[in-house]
mmCIF file of C-alpha atoms and ligand atoms in Angstrom:
data_model
loop_
_atom_site.group_PDB
_atom_site.id
_atom_site.type_symbol
_atom_site.label_atom_id
_atom_site.label_comp_id
_atom_site.label_asym_id
_atom_site.label_seq_id
_atom_site.Cartn_x
_atom_site.Cartn_y
_atom_site.Cartn_z
ATOM 1 C CA MET O 28 14.311 -19.814 5.390
ATOM 2 C CA ASP O 29 15.812 -18.515 1.674
ATOM 3 C CA LYS O 30 16.785 -15.610 0.592
ATOM 4 C CA LYS O 31 14.642 -13.722 -1.584
ATOM 5 C CA ILE O 32 15.080 -11.009 -3.904
ATOM 6 C CA ILE O 33 11.753 -9.152 -3.052
ATOM 7 C CA LEU O 34 10.069 -6.045 -5.421
ATOM 8 C CA SER O 35 7.089 -3.865 -4.876
ATOM 9 C CA GLY O 36 6.221 -0.928 -6.235
ATOM 10 C CA ILE O 37 2.977 2.173 -5.530
ATOM 11 C CA LYS O 38 2.122 4.436 -7.645
ATOM 12 C CA PRO O 39 2.195 7.825 -6.467
ATOM 13 C CA THR O 40 -1.196 8.805 -7.247
ATOM 14 C CA GLY O 41 -2.495 10.613 -4.449
ATOM 15 C CA ILE O 42 -1.648 10.274 -0.359
ATOM 16 C CA PRO O 43 -2.312 6.857 0.353
ATOM 17 C CA THR O 44 -4.880 4.951 2.686
ATOM 18 C CA LEU O 45 -5.266 2.940 5.673
ATOM 19 C CA GLY O 46 -5.937 0.341 3.868
ATOM 20 C CA ASN O 47 -3.210 0.403 1.606
ATOM 21 C CA TYR O 48 -0.858 1.126 4.651
ATOM 22 C CA ILE O 49 -2.904 -2.206 6.518
ATOM 23 C CA GLY O 50 -2.680 -4.578 4.218
ATOM 24 C CA ALA O 51 0.588 -3.066 1.841
ATOM 25 C CA LEU O 52 3.041 -0.474 3.383
ATOM 26 C CA ARG O 53 3.034 -2.126 6.689
ATOM 27 C CA ASN O 54 3.861 -4.973 5.461
ATOM 28 C CA TRP O 55 7.023 -3.731 3.374
ATOM 29 C CA ASN O 56 8.802 -2.793 6.146
ATOM 30 C CA LEU O 57 8.143 -6.107 7.152
ATOM 31 C CA MET O 58 9.659 -7.972 4.516
ATOM 32 C CA GLN O 59 13.163 -6.511 5.070
ATOM 33 C CA LYS O 60 13.749 -8.906 7.824
ATOM 34 C CA ASP O 61 14.697 -12.407 7.893
ATOM 35 C CA GLY O 62 17.996 -11.640 5.354
ATOM 36 C CA ASN O 63 15.872 -10.581 2.311
ATOM 37 C CA TYR O 64 16.845 -7.806 -0.198
ATOM 38 C CA CYS O 65 14.151 -5.579 -0.862
ATOM 39 C CA TYR O 66 13.371 -3.095 -3.648
ATOM 40 C CA TYR O 67 10.929 -0.080 -3.329
ATOM 41 C CA MET O 68 9.189 1.500 -5.760
ATOM 42 C CA VAL O 69 7.363 4.562 -6.502
ATOM 43 C CA ALA O 70 5.095 4.306 -10.066
ATOM 44 C CA ASP O 71 5.858 7.136 -11.442
ATOM 45 C CA LEU O 72 5.839 5.765 -15.376
ATOM 46 C CA HIS O 73 2.747 3.964 -14.555
ATOM 47 C CA ALA O 74 0.465 7.024 -12.532
ATOM 48 C CA LEU O 75 0.988 8.660 -16.982
ATOM 49 C CA THR O 76 -1.674 6.488 -17.669
ATOM 50 C CA VAL O 77 -4.017 8.196 -15.882
ATOM 51 C CA ARG O 78 -4.215 12.630 -17.577
ATOM 52 C CA ASN O 79 -1.877 14.173 -14.882
ATOM 53 C CA ASP O 80 -0.911 17.620 -13.712
ATOM 54 C CA PRO O 81 2.185 18.124 -13.573
ATOM 55 C CA ASP O 82 3.020 19.589 -10.235
ATOM 56 C CA GLU O 83 0.934 17.437 -8.607
ATOM 57 C CA LEU O 84 3.276 14.696 -9.954
ATOM 58 C CA ARG O 85 6.716 16.640 -9.363
ATOM 59 C CA GLN O 86 5.034 16.882 -4.982
ATOM 60 C CA GLN O 87 3.704 13.615 -4.814
ATOM 61 C CA THR O 88 6.028 10.882 -6.230
ATOM 62 C CA ARG O 89 8.654 13.010 -3.351
ATOM 63 C CA SER O 90 5.669 12.385 -1.065
ATOM 64 C CA MET O 91 4.987 9.278 -1.178
ATOM 65 C CA ALA O 92 8.988 8.839 -1.364
ATOM 66 C CA ALA O 93 8.829 9.943 2.052
ATOM 67 C CA LEU O 94 5.957 8.243 3.403
ATOM 68 C CA LEU O 95 7.818 4.664 2.620
ATOM 69 C CA ILE O 96 10.839 6.067 4.942
ATOM 70 C CA ALA O 97 8.413 6.715 7.304
ATOM 71 C CA CYS O 98 6.043 3.356 7.559
ATOM 72 C CA GLY O 99 9.880 1.985 7.723
ATOM 73 C CA ILE O 100 11.555 1.328 4.747
ATOM 74 C CA ASP O 101 15.283 1.600 5.347
ATOM 75 C CA PRO O 102 17.468 3.180 3.035
ATOM 76 C CA ASP O 103 20.069 1.672 3.920
ATOM 77 C CA ARG O 104 19.005 -1.802 3.044
ATOM 78 C CA SER O 105 16.466 -1.256 1.008
ATOM 79 C CA PRO O 106 17.167 1.031 -2.314
ATOM 80 C CA LEU O 107 14.559 3.231 -2.761
ATOM 81 C CA PHE O 108 14.019 4.471 -6.504
ATOM 82 C CA ILE O 109 12.248 6.800 -8.319
ATOM 83 C CA GLN O 110 10.660 4.332 -10.929
ATOM 84 C CA SER O 111 11.582 6.949 -14.460
ATOM 85 C CA HIS O 112 14.695 7.390 -13.076
ATOM 86 C CA VAL O 113 16.359 3.812 -14.009
ATOM 87 C CA HIS O 114 16.018 4.553 -17.229
ATOM 88 C CA GLN O 115 16.371 0.300 -18.218
ATOM 89 C CA HIS O 116 12.682 0.031 -17.204
ATOM 90 C CA ALA O 117 11.241 1.709 -20.170
ATOM 91 C CA GLU O 118 13.709 -0.461 -22.306
ATOM 92 C CA LEU O 119 13.280 -4.034 -20.297
ATOM 93 C CA SER O 120 9.388 -3.010 -21.287
ATOM 94 C CA TRP O 121 9.501 -2.999 -25.553
ATOM 95 C CA LEU O 122 10.937 -6.305 -25.380
ATOM 96 C CA LEU O 123 8.238 -7.620 -23.341
ATOM 97 C CA GLY O 124 5.924 -6.583 -24.625
ATOM 98 C CA CYS O 125 6.818 -7.391 -28.457
ATOM 99 C CA VAL O 126 6.537 -11.782 -25.584
ATOM 100 C CA THR O 127 3.340 -10.438 -25.308
ATOM 101 C CA TYR O 128 -0.115 -11.269 -26.604
ATOM 102 C CA MET O 129 -2.861 -9.515 -27.297
ATOM 103 C CA GLY O 130 -5.508 -11.781 -25.686
ATOM 104 C CA GLU O 131 -3.332 -11.296 -22.295
ATOM 105 C CA LEU O 132 -4.212 -7.420 -22.039
ATOM 106 C CA ASN O 133 -7.317 -7.956 -22.980
ATOM 107 C CA ARG O 134 -8.250 -10.351 -20.204
ATOM 108 C CA MET O 135 -6.797 -7.883 -17.488
ATOM 109 C CA THR O 136 -9.608 -6.809 -14.955
ATOM 110 C CA GLN O 137 -7.830 -3.413 -14.695
ATOM 111 C CA PHE O 138 -7.644 -2.807 -17.775
ATOM 112 C CA LYS O 139 -10.641 -3.040 -18.436
ATOM 113 C CA ASP O 140 -11.608 -1.447 -14.961
ATOM 114 C CA LYS O 141 -10.789 1.640 -15.893
ATOM 115 C CA SER O 142 -10.794 2.157 -19.120
ATOM 116 C CA ALA O 143 -14.817 1.746 -18.184
ATOM 117 C CA LYS O 144 -14.757 4.892 -15.976
ATOM 118 C CA HIS O 145 -11.976 6.791 -17.908
ATOM 119 C CA ALA O 146 -13.566 6.028 -21.396
ATOM 120 C CA ASP O 147 -12.226 9.030 -22.543
ATOM 121 C CA ASN O 148 -8.538 8.714 -22.677
ATOM 122 C CA ILE O 149 -8.000 4.726 -23.440
ATOM 123 C CA ASN O 150 -4.963 4.918 -24.243
ATOM 124 C CA ALA O 151 -2.194 2.578 -25.298
ATOM 125 C CA GLY O 152 0.000 3.208 -21.564
ATOM 126 C CA LEU O 153 -3.118 1.721 -19.894
ATOM 127 C CA TYR O 154 -3.552 -0.591 -22.029
ATOM 128 C CA THR O 155 0.483 -1.717 -21.739
ATOM 129 C CA TYR O 156 0.101 -1.054 -18.096
ATOM 130 C CA PRO O 157 1.199 -4.711 -16.480
ATOM 131 C CA VAL O 158 4.515 -5.448 -19.103
ATOM 132 C CA LEU O 159 5.834 -2.559 -17.638
ATOM 133 C CA MET O 160 4.904 -4.160 -14.661
ATOM 134 C CA ALA O 161 6.473 -7.024 -15.549
ATOM 135 C CA SER O 162 9.662 -4.739 -16.262
ATOM 136 C CA ASP O 163 9.349 -3.918 -13.403
ATOM 137 C CA ILE O 164 9.824 -6.795 -11.630
ATOM 138 C CA LEU O 165 11.872 -9.107 -13.972
ATOM 139 C CA ILE O 166 14.445 -6.509 -14.165
ATOM 140 C CA TYR O 167 15.516 -7.097 -10.436
ATOM 141 C CA GLY O 168 15.116 -10.981 -10.432
ATOM 142 C CA ALA O 169 12.815 -10.551 -7.559
ATOM 143 C CA HIS O 170 11.045 -14.057 -6.253
ATOM 144 C CA GLN O 171 8.602 -12.343 -4.643
ATOM 145 C CA VAL O 172 6.154 -9.564 -5.659
ATOM 146 C CA PRO O 173 4.453 -8.259 -2.772
ATOM 147 C CA VAL O 174 0.630 -6.730 -4.021
ATOM 148 C CA GLY O 175 -2.515 -6.368 -2.673
ATOM 149 C CA ASP O 176 -5.326 -8.484 -4.794
ATOM 150 C CA ASP O 177 -5.915 -6.080 -7.835
ATOM 151 C CA GLN O 178 -2.845 -7.041 -8.941
ATOM 152 C CA LYS O 179 -2.067 -10.238 -8.263
ATOM 153 C CA GLN O 180 -3.536 -10.739 -12.580
ATOM 154 C CA HIS O 181 -0.445 -8.712 -13.292
ATOM 155 C CA VAL O 182 1.888 -10.832 -11.658
ATOM 156 C CA GLU O 183 0.746 -13.953 -12.946
ATOM 157 C CA LEU O 184 1.665 -11.702 -16.497
ATOM 158 C CA ALA O 185 4.602 -11.505 -15.715
ATOM 159 C CA ARG O 186 5.346 -15.366 -14.643
ATOM 160 C CA ASN O 187 4.520 -15.717 -18.035
ATOM 161 C CA ILE O 188 6.046 -14.263 -19.666
ATOM 162 C CA ALA O 189 9.587 -14.822 -18.410
ATOM 163 C CA ILE O 190 8.345 -18.300 -18.223
ATOM 164 C CA ARG O 191 7.651 -17.395 -21.658
ATOM 165 C CA PHE O 192 10.918 -15.577 -22.618
ATOM 166 C CA ASN O 193 12.748 -17.855 -20.899
ATOM 167 C CA ASN O 194 11.427 -20.630 -22.808
ATOM 168 C CA ALA O 195 12.001 -19.294 -25.815
ATOM 169 C CA PHE O 196 15.726 -17.187 -25.296
ATOM 170 C CA GLY O 197 17.377 -19.680 -23.057
ATOM 171 C CA ASP O 198 17.598 -18.801 -19.484
ATOM 172 C CA THR O 199 17.179 -15.416 -17.906
ATOM 173 C CA PHE O 200 14.488 -13.776 -15.526
ATOM 174 C CA VAL O 201 13.796 -15.598 -12.761
ATOM 175 C CA VAL O 202 10.134 -16.143 -11.955
ATOM 176 C CA PRO O 203 8.292 -14.205 -9.443
ATOM 177 C CA GLU O 204 5.246 -15.235 -7.875
ATOM 178 C CA PRO O 205 3.410 -12.815 -6.454
ATOM 179 C CA VAL O 206 2.418 -12.606 -2.090
ATOM 180 C CA MET O 207 -0.633 -11.860 0.102
ATOM 181 C CA PRO O 208 -0.848 -10.282 3.106
ATOM 182 C CA LYS O 209 -2.021 -12.919 5.560
ATOM 183 C CA PHE O 210 -3.937 -10.364 7.283
ATOM 184 C CA GLY O 211 -6.013 -7.389 6.880
ATOM 185 C CA ALA O 212 -5.277 -7.685 2.838
ATOM 186 C CA ARG O 213 -8.477 -6.204 2.428
ATOM 187 C CA ILE O 214 -9.863 -2.767 4.232
ATOM 188 C CA MET O 215 -13.280 -1.927 3.557
ATOM 189 C CA GLY O 216 -14.675 1.478 3.005
ATOM 190 C CA LEU O 217 -16.277 2.938 5.924
ATOM 191 C CA GLN O 218 -19.069 4.079 3.823
ATOM 192 C CA ASP O 219 -19.265 1.176 1.831
ATOM 193 C CA PRO O 220 -17.957 -1.468 3.753
ATOM 194 C CA GLU O 221 -18.615 -3.691 0.846
ATOM 195 C CA HIS O 222 -16.528 -2.731 -1.290
ATOM 196 C CA LYS O 223 -12.943 -1.852 -0.451
ATOM 197 C CA MET O 224 -11.105 1.531 1.655
ATOM 198 C CA SER O 225 -10.126 3.131 -1.653
ATOM 199 C CA LYS O 226 -8.802 6.541 -1.667
ATOM 200 C CA THR O 227 -10.431 7.377 -5.278
ATOM 201 C CA ASP O 228 -14.250 7.312 -2.342
ATOM 202 C CA THR O 229 -15.742 10.458 -3.425
ATOM 203 C CA ASN O 230 -16.656 11.001 -0.123
ATOM 204 C CA PRO O 231 -14.049 11.355 2.407
ATOM 205 C CA ASN O 232 -15.368 10.087 5.130
ATOM 206 C CA GLY O 233 -15.286 7.277 3.718
ATOM 207 C CA TYR O 234 -11.421 6.575 3.747
ATOM 208 C CA ILE O 235 -9.171 7.345 6.170
ATOM 209 C CA SER O 236 -6.032 8.941 4.676
ATOM 210 C CA MET O 237 -2.793 8.303 6.175
ATOM 211 C CA LEU O 238 -2.037 11.281 6.698
ATOM 212 C CA ASP O 239 -5.213 12.923 8.478
ATOM 213 C CA ASP O 240 -5.228 14.363 11.617
ATOM 214 C CA PRO O 241 -6.315 12.453 14.294
ATOM 215 C CA ALA O 242 -9.635 14.409 15.501
ATOM 216 C CA VAL O 243 -10.436 13.885 10.897
ATOM 217 C CA ILE O 244 -9.547 10.053 12.390
ATOM 218 C CA THR O 245 -12.194 10.029 15.064
ATOM 219 C CA LYS O 246 -15.218 11.860 13.401
ATOM 220 C CA LYS O 247 -14.846 9.839 10.263
ATOM 221 C CA PHE O 248 -14.712 6.695 12.693
ATOM 222 C CA LYS O 249 -17.990 8.418 14.374
ATOM 223 C CA LYS O 250 -19.865 7.874 11.134
ATOM 224 C CA ALA O 251 -19.320 5.204 9.707
ATOM 225 C CA VAL O 252 -21.576 2.314 9.453
ATOM 226 C CA THR O 253 -22.525 -0.529 10.406
ATOM 227 C CA ASP O 254 -25.289 -2.397 11.445
ATOM 228 C CA CYS O 255 -29.015 -1.973 13.093
ATOM 229 C CA GLU O 256 -28.097 -6.054 15.331
ATOM 230 C CA PRO O 257 -27.159 -4.668 19.488
ATOM 231 C CA VAL O 258 -24.570 -6.877 19.894
ATOM 232 C CA ILE O 259 -20.781 -6.926 18.974
ATOM 233 C CA ALA O 260 -19.296 -9.726 17.189
ATOM 234 C CA TYR O 261 -17.050 -10.275 14.555
ATOM 235 C CA ALA O 262 -19.812 -12.460 11.683
ATOM 236 C CA GLU O 263 -20.699 -13.190 8.464
ATOM 237 C CA GLY O 264 -22.389 -9.983 6.406
ATOM 238 C CA ARG O 265 -22.091 -7.648 8.807
ATOM 239 C CA TYR O 266 -18.871 -6.088 7.219
ATOM 240 C CA GLY O 267 -19.547 -3.011 9.169
ATOM 241 C CA CYS O 268 -18.823 -4.311 12.269
ATOM 242 C CA ASN O 269 -16.323 -6.547 11.225
ATOM 243 C CA ASN O 270 -14.560 -3.559 9.017
ATOM 244 C CA LEU O 271 -14.321 -2.180 12.070
ATOM 245 C CA LEU O 272 -13.315 -4.621 14.072
ATOM 246 C CA THR O 273 -10.517 -5.323 11.933
ATOM 247 C CA ILE O 274 -8.828 -2.991 11.468
ATOM 248 C CA PHE O 275 -8.807 -2.408 15.507
ATOM 249 C CA CYS O 276 -7.087 -5.957 15.800
ATOM 250 C CA ALA O 277 -4.792 -4.529 13.115
ATOM 251 C CA CYS O 278 -4.244 -1.474 15.211
ATOM 252 C CA THR O 279 -3.512 -3.541 17.810
ATOM 253 C CA GLY O 280 -2.461 -7.049 17.279
ATOM 254 C CA LYS O 281 -4.731 -8.573 19.267
ATOM 255 C CA THR O 282 -6.934 -11.226 17.844
ATOM 256 C CA MET O 283 -10.377 -11.488 17.038
ATOM 257 C CA ASP O 284 -11.432 -13.405 19.404
ATOM 258 C CA GLU O 285 -9.648 -10.637 22.100
ATOM 259 C CA ALA O 286 -10.925 -8.488 19.371
ATOM 260 C CA VAL O 287 -14.709 -10.051 19.887
ATOM 261 C CA LYS O 288 -14.679 -10.190 23.820
ATOM 262 C CA ASP O 289 -13.270 -6.490 24.760
ATOM 263 C CA PHE O 290 -16.201 -5.601 23.242
ATOM 264 C CA GLU O 291 -18.233 -8.118 25.209
ATOM 265 C CA GLY O 292 -21.365 -6.037 25.859
ATOM 266 C CA CYS O 293 -20.141 -1.927 24.370
ATOM 267 C CA GLY O 294 -22.335 -0.594 22.100
ATOM 268 C CA TYR O 295 -20.832 0.825 19.112
ATOM 269 C CA GLY O 296 -20.403 4.545 20.104
ATOM 270 C CA ARG O 297 -17.399 2.686 21.924
ATOM 271 C CA LEU O 298 -16.654 0.562 19.758
ATOM 272 C CA LYS O 299 -15.703 2.923 17.397
ATOM 273 C CA ALA O 300 -14.008 5.332 19.617
ATOM 274 C CA ALA O 301 -12.139 1.973 20.622
ATOM 275 C CA VAL O 302 -10.599 2.270 16.355
ATOM 276 C CA ALA O 303 -10.399 5.551 16.243
ATOM 277 C CA GLU O 304 -7.896 5.652 19.362
ATOM 278 C CA ALA O 305 -6.051 2.693 17.922
ATOM 279 C CA VAL O 306 -5.618 3.485 13.832
ATOM 280 C CA ILE O 307 -4.258 7.657 15.600
ATOM 281 C CA ALA O 308 -1.575 5.609 17.053
ATOM 282 C CA GLU O 309 -1.022 3.623 14.929
ATOM 283 C CA LEU O 310 -0.317 6.524 11.913
ATOM 284 C CA GLU O 311 0.458 9.568 14.678
ATOM 285 C CA PRO O 312 5.213 8.064 14.661
ATOM 286 C CA VAL O 313 4.279 7.914 11.329
ATOM 287 C CA GLN O 314 2.743 11.207 9.767
ATOM 288 C CA SER O 315 6.056 12.513 12.843
ATOM 289 C CA GLU O 316 8.965 11.337 10.591
ATOM 290 C CA TYR O 317 7.126 11.919 7.485
ATOM 291 C CA ARG O 318 6.809 15.329 7.891
ATOM 292 C CA ARG O 319 10.093 15.864 9.047
ATOM 293 C CA ILE O 320 11.538 13.540 6.365
ATOM 294 C CA MET O 321 9.851 16.663 3.683
ATOM 295 C CA ASP O 322 11.779 19.848 5.841
ATOM 296 C CA ASP O 323 14.843 17.393 5.371
ATOM 297 C CA ARG O 324 14.993 18.299 1.162
ATOM 298 C CA GLU O 325 18.712 16.966 1.125
ATOM 299 C CA TYR O 326 18.609 13.559 3.199
ATOM 300 C CA LEU O 327 15.698 12.873 0.239
ATOM 301 C CA ASP O 328 17.341 13.656 -2.585
ATOM 302 C CA GLY O 329 20.651 11.536 -1.613
ATOM 303 C CA VAL O 330 18.909 8.470 -0.029
ATOM 304 C CA LEU O 331 16.496 8.633 -3.494
ATOM 305 C CA LYS O 332 19.848 9.374 -5.991
ATOM 306 C CA LYS O 333 21.826 6.621 -4.185
ATOM 307 C CA GLY O 334 18.660 4.294 -4.383
ATOM 308 C CA ALA O 335 18.635 5.051 -7.939
ATOM 309 C CA GLU O 336 22.223 3.481 -8.201
ATOM 310 C CA GLN O 337 21.718 1.255 -6.852
ATOM 311 C CA ALA O 338 18.874 0.328 -8.499
ATOM 312 C CA ALA O 339 20.168 0.759 -12.006
ATOM 313 C CA GLU O 340 23.443 -1.424 -11.559
ATOM 314 C CA LYS O 341 21.199 -4.654 -11.580
ATOM 315 C CA ALA O 342 19.441 -3.492 -13.969
ATOM 316 C CA GLN O 343 21.523 -2.601 -15.911
ATOM 317 C CA GLN O 344 22.916 -6.286 -15.566
ATOM 318 C CA THR O 345 19.504 -8.437 -16.342
ATOM 319 C CA LEU O 346 18.842 -6.224 -19.450
ATOM 320 C CA ASP O 347 22.004 -6.696 -20.674
ATOM 321 C CA LEU O 348 21.905 -10.251 -20.838
ATOM 322 C CA ALA O 349 17.676 -10.293 -21.846
ATOM 323 C CA PHE O 350 19.039 -7.613 -25.649
ATOM 324 C CA SER O 351 22.210 -10.652 -25.875
ATOM 325 C CA ARG O 352 19.597 -12.886 -25.515
ATOM 326 C CA VAL O 353 17.620 -12.391 -28.907
ATOM 327 C CA GLY O 354 20.457 -11.425 -30.451
ATOM 328 C CA ILE O 355 20.835 -6.903 -30.313
ATOM 329 C CA ARG O 356 24.351 -6.180 -29.037
HETATM 330 N N1 LIG S 3 0.941 -1.385 -10.616
HETATM 331 C C1 LIG S 3 0.470 -0.778 -8.930
HETATM 332 C C2 LIG S 3 -0.247 -0.493 -8.508
HETATM 333 O O1 LIG S 3 -1.034 0.396 -9.084
HETATM 334 C C3 LIG S 3 2.326 -0.306 -9.017
HETATM 335 C C4 LIG S 3 3.540 -0.740 -10.045
HETATM 336 C C5 LIG S 3 3.728 -0.925 -9.838
HETATM 337 C C6 LIG S 3 3.999 -2.323 -8.446
HETATM 338 N N2 LIG S 3 5.216 -1.364 -10.953
HETATM 339 C C7 LIG S 3 5.194 -2.958 -9.861
HETATM 340 C C8 LIG S 3 3.468 -3.560 -7.755
HETATM 341 C C9 LIG S 3 5.888 -3.708 -9.703
HETATM 342 C C10 LIG S 3 4.116 -4.758 -7.610
HETATM 343 C C11 LIG S 3 5.527 -4.573 -8.274
HETATM 344 O O2 LIG S 3 -0.108 -1.171 -7.108
#
């Protein structure tokens, strides 16, 4: 297999859910293998597009970094950094904005969704959000960008920006591609299994936070919505049941056939208890590692400082090249 440069990022807004973990964070860990070189970033600048509390942002940014390490990102191998610590992203973003059309940004579904949701704060940052994201990606020459399906459109825009810039000014950027997790890409809400599990769900029983303690996890699964079919099966339209089985497989490594067999003749009570148990077993080691890292301020500061230095070295090279291509410097 070809060695790839990989970059991904996550916004430090709230604690990620079980869905974020299975669909994204857990795979970030796996991508560090095969000789790939991975950059992982906490996207604090992107978090500013929604009105924020400064102390909360500071706290959540550190907390997210600690959680990423707890999920298995190895900072000795993959630079882990805070987006704002590498000032080059914002600078490149300006150049890229000058080769991005408003028509393209108008088509971004996340912009449309967020403007509808925050109608009182449709700021320019929300609009140019995908340009900064393109900068995050192109500045490292990333070949692959692991993202959930809601971010795929943004990576496609980054591709178009890279191609357009290269055509106009000469080969400068690697053209990236989105990579979507094969499995567990979509963990659905526990109360509304027709929609993706979301940490902004107004009903906390709808999602499992990665830092929920075991009793809470058990309780939330107990309350999970299923359906009135008596037999446990993976079948079209059986959203709640399918989701529980999917989570079970994702946490135990079993195939769907094996899982369905495991629950032959069982009721939902048994299924829910087993899923809760599997999720607890998966999250507990992550949670204890997270607590250990959060208690070791010096370690975390050191990791983030080193990560930012490594990232900045590459970022500066790309920025210098891009500036000189357009005739600045
Ligand atoms: N926009 C992404 C999200 O909301 C986070 C992000 C910022 C990102 N920059 C990135 C993801 C670069 C991948 C690559 O989830």
